[in-house]
Every structure is written in structure tokens, then in C-alpha cells.
Amino acid sequence: MTLFIFNLCLALLFAASAFAKPEVYIQNGNFEEKPDPRFLKKTRIIGKYSLPKWEINGFVEYISGGPQPGGMYFPVTHGEHALRLGNEASISQTIKVIPGHWYALILGASRTCAQDEVLRISVPPHKGDVPLQTLYSLNGDVIAWGFKAASNFTKVTFLNPGVQEDPACGPLLDAVAIREFIPPKPTRTNLVKNPGFEEGPFPIFKSNNGVLLPPMQQDYMSPLPGWIIESLKAIKFIDSKHFNVPYGKAAVELVAGREGAIAQILRTVPNKVYKMVFTVGDARNGCHGSMMVEAFAAKEKLQVQFTSKGKGKFKTASFKFKAIANRTRITFYSSFYHTRINDYGSLCGPVLDQVMVYPVA
């Protein structure tokens, strides 16, 4: 118990500095600096450099949020204007970074109509496709995407790689910010890096829905330092300003059942016994029902049941495991799917926080 309290105190001290590297908009990141009306043909932007601070290619529209002609509705939560990327269209901007440092792009994005819409993000030498077909919030989602800077300046590009039959379809992008990370390290008393998720893509904008961490991100470029999003669906990063968080200023919400898993690889000593301690609960966001978090380490597994009434309760669980190699993967996912009691269109799930692994004396 003394070791648990010591680890917890360390986590809370680290939480106090979680905002040391604040997020900032990149130039005209909310697209409120408008194109000159001479370069607008209805909603289409004409000219490669007609959108201030950005370079555009292909069919890019400058739109206002709300009802659209044809009966569609475009959610623009983080301002009044957004961009819609048509087939194979892109926008890009060159930004200043520090070589070798870790960053996350934080963006407001959603699909407009097609179920298989994808947003391709490129920051050389990294690139990846962020699927937008699953909506986690009716007002549009906030997404984080991580990268490690390779030079003093890098070009950030957002591309719609798809070719849709309906030209009115395509990803909607309404805000872009960037956050620099401090790479987390394990401690002598806890093998888990970033155990309380205090180093992460804290949301800005006007969002109170958390930040989605895209699936299939490896830990060398994860938007959640130290952790791997090794699943088909996203994990949600939540903050204490908008959600109930058991400890510190952040946690993760497992919003996609068994399709959403989070993992980390630890350095261990073969045949040595370790104890894993973690906390589960609900985010006080109306997520209700019988929940279960499954935890895995080496050959051991623990199922933690939790009945949520959506009021912010939590519990701590633990189990021991024997390492079978010098690397041990720990993994967590939710056994079931859940939606909010007042919004059945929004996926939610159990909260995971304060993960600790230490050797048993």
C-alpha cells in the first residue's frame, strides 16, 4: 500500500506540469482568416495560395457550419468556418519544429456523408490514414495524430485520398493545432511510461467531447506518449476539465468495445513476479450499464466488472503475473459497447487510469 501511495503522489506531481507544453493553433488553424472573395467561386477556393497561410490543391471548399443546400448539415464546432476536401484534394502548411522532438497534431474533423471517408495526414517521413466512418460525437470529433520531427521545418499535409461518386462528399476539417510532448520514462517504482496519461493531447478549441486517438498507431509516433493504440477503432483521451478523471488531469476512455485496445511494452526480467494495479470507472458523462475491462500481462488475464450509473464512480483492481521474457506487453480493452443514456448516437465506455507495474519483493 505504501508503494501504491508513493506512485500515486508521483503521478499527481507530474499532472501539475501536464500543461507545460500548451497546444497552439498553427497559422490560420481555425480557417477564420478568409480567402479574398475574388478567389471564391461559390464555396470553391480558386488558386493554390488563395487560403491565407495555406497551400491548396484540387477541389477545396470554404464553408460555413450549419444547414447546407441539399439538406445536409455540417457541424463546425470550433469556429464559424471549415474546409471540405473534395476527391484527391489537399491542404498543406510548412511549420517550424525542433528536430527529434515529439508532437501531436490536434484537429477537428468529421465525414460529410460517405461511410468510408478517410483523412490522410502526412508529416515527412510519417504518414497515416485516419478513418472517419465512425462518428463518436454528433457535433464532430477532435482527433490527435503523433509524429517525431526530422528537421527544423516540416510540411503538414491533409489529403482526401478517396474518389467518391458524390462530389458533395469529403472530409470536413475545421481546426488544426499542435502540441509538443515530453517523452515519458519509467521510474524505479513503476515500469509503465506515462502511467496516468498525464502527457497527452489535451483538448483545446471549444470541444468537451475528448480527443480521439486513431487506431493502429505504434508507440514511436503515438499521440499518447508511451502507449500503443493497437486496435481497429479509436481510444478517447479525456481531461479533468470536462470529465470525471480518477487521478490527475487525464485518463483514457475505452469507447469501442473489443475493437479498441491500448497497450504498452515493458522491460521485465524473465521468471520475475510483478504486480499490476490500475483504476477503472466512468467519466460522469452519462455512460451507463454493466461494464467490464479486461487486462492482460504475460500469460495472466483479469476481468474487472463495474456497474456504471454515469455518476463518476471508480474502483482499483490488481493482479500478479510472472514475466516470461525480457519484454512484456500489457493490454487493456472494454468487453462491451456502450452509449450515453441521453445520447444513443455517441459511443462511450469505461475509463482507465493510473496503471502501475512493479516487481513483487
mmCIF file of C-alpha atoms in Angstrom, residues 254 258 274-280 291-306 315-321 329-336 350 352 355-356:
data_model
loop_
_atom_site.group_PDB
_atom_site.id
_atom_site.type_symbol
_atom_site.label_atom_id
_atom_site.label_comp_id
_atom_site.label_asym_id
_atom_site.label_seq_id
_atom_site.Cartn_x
_atom_site.Cartn_y
_atom_site.Cartn_z
ATOM 1 C CA LEU A 254 -12.348 2.763 -23.921
ATOM 2 C CA ARG A 258 -13.061 -5.121 -28.031
ATOM 3 C CA TYR A 274 5.265 -8.388 -10.925
ATOM 4 C CA LYS A 275 2.112 -6.739 -9.702
ATOM 5 C CA MET A 276 -0.129 -4.617 -11.915
ATOM 6 C CA VAL A 277 -2.506 -2.080 -10.344
ATOM 7 C CA PHE A 278 -4.967 0.069 -12.307
ATOM 8 C CA THR A 279 -8.170 2.050 -11.857
ATOM 9 C CA VAL A 280 -11.413 1.782 -13.844
ATOM 10 C CA MET A 291 -19.050 -2.641 -17.831
ATOM 11 C CA MET A 292 -16.022 -4.871 -17.916
ATOM 12 C CA VAL A 293 -12.371 -4.019 -18.530
ATOM 13 C CA GLU A 294 -10.066 -6.885 -19.486
ATOM 14 C CA ALA A 295 -6.373 -6.574 -18.611
ATOM 15 C CA PHE A 296 -3.577 -8.802 -19.925
ATOM 16 C CA ALA A 297 0.070 -9.249 -18.912
ATOM 17 C CA ALA A 298 2.295 -12.181 -19.940
ATOM 18 C CA LYS A 299 0.071 -15.274 -19.537
ATOM 19 C CA GLU A 300 -2.270 -13.700 -16.997
ATOM 20 C CA LYS A 301 -5.652 -12.052 -17.512
ATOM 21 C CA LEU A 302 -8.033 -10.161 -15.235
ATOM 22 C CA GLN A 303 -11.652 -9.187 -15.933
ATOM 23 C CA VAL A 304 -12.794 -6.231 -13.850
ATOM 24 C CA GLN A 305 -16.559 -5.787 -13.664
ATOM 25 C CA PHE A 306 -18.019 -2.373 -12.971
ATOM 26 C CA LYS A 315 -12.535 1.245 -8.427
ATOM 27 C CA THR A 316 -8.977 -0.097 -8.277
ATOM 28 C CA ALA A 317 -8.004 -3.616 -9.335
ATOM 29 C CA SER A 318 -4.762 -5.578 -9.295
ATOM 30 C CA PHE A 319 -3.219 -8.942 -10.166
ATOM 31 C CA LYS A 320 0.192 -10.585 -10.271
ATOM 32 C CA PHE A 321 1.976 -12.080 -13.267
ATOM 33 C CA ARG A 329 3.112 -6.463 -23.271
ATOM 34 C CA ILE A 330 0.275 -5.149 -21.112
ATOM 35 C CA THR A 331 -3.072 -4.629 -22.848
ATOM 36 C CA PHE A 332 -6.490 -3.235 -21.880
ATOM 37 C CA TYR A 333 -9.853 -3.194 -23.636
ATOM 38 C CA SER A 334 -13.546 -2.978 -22.846
ATOM 39 C CA SER A 335 -15.585 -6.168 -23.186
ATOM 40 C CA PHE A 336 -18.789 -4.408 -24.260
ATOM 41 C CA PRO A 350 -15.187 2.600 -19.086
ATOM 42 C CA LEU A 352 -8.832 3.588 -17.442
ATOM 43 C CA VAL A 355 -1.618 1.963 -14.433
ATOM 44 C CA MET A 356 1.250 0.708 -12.279
#
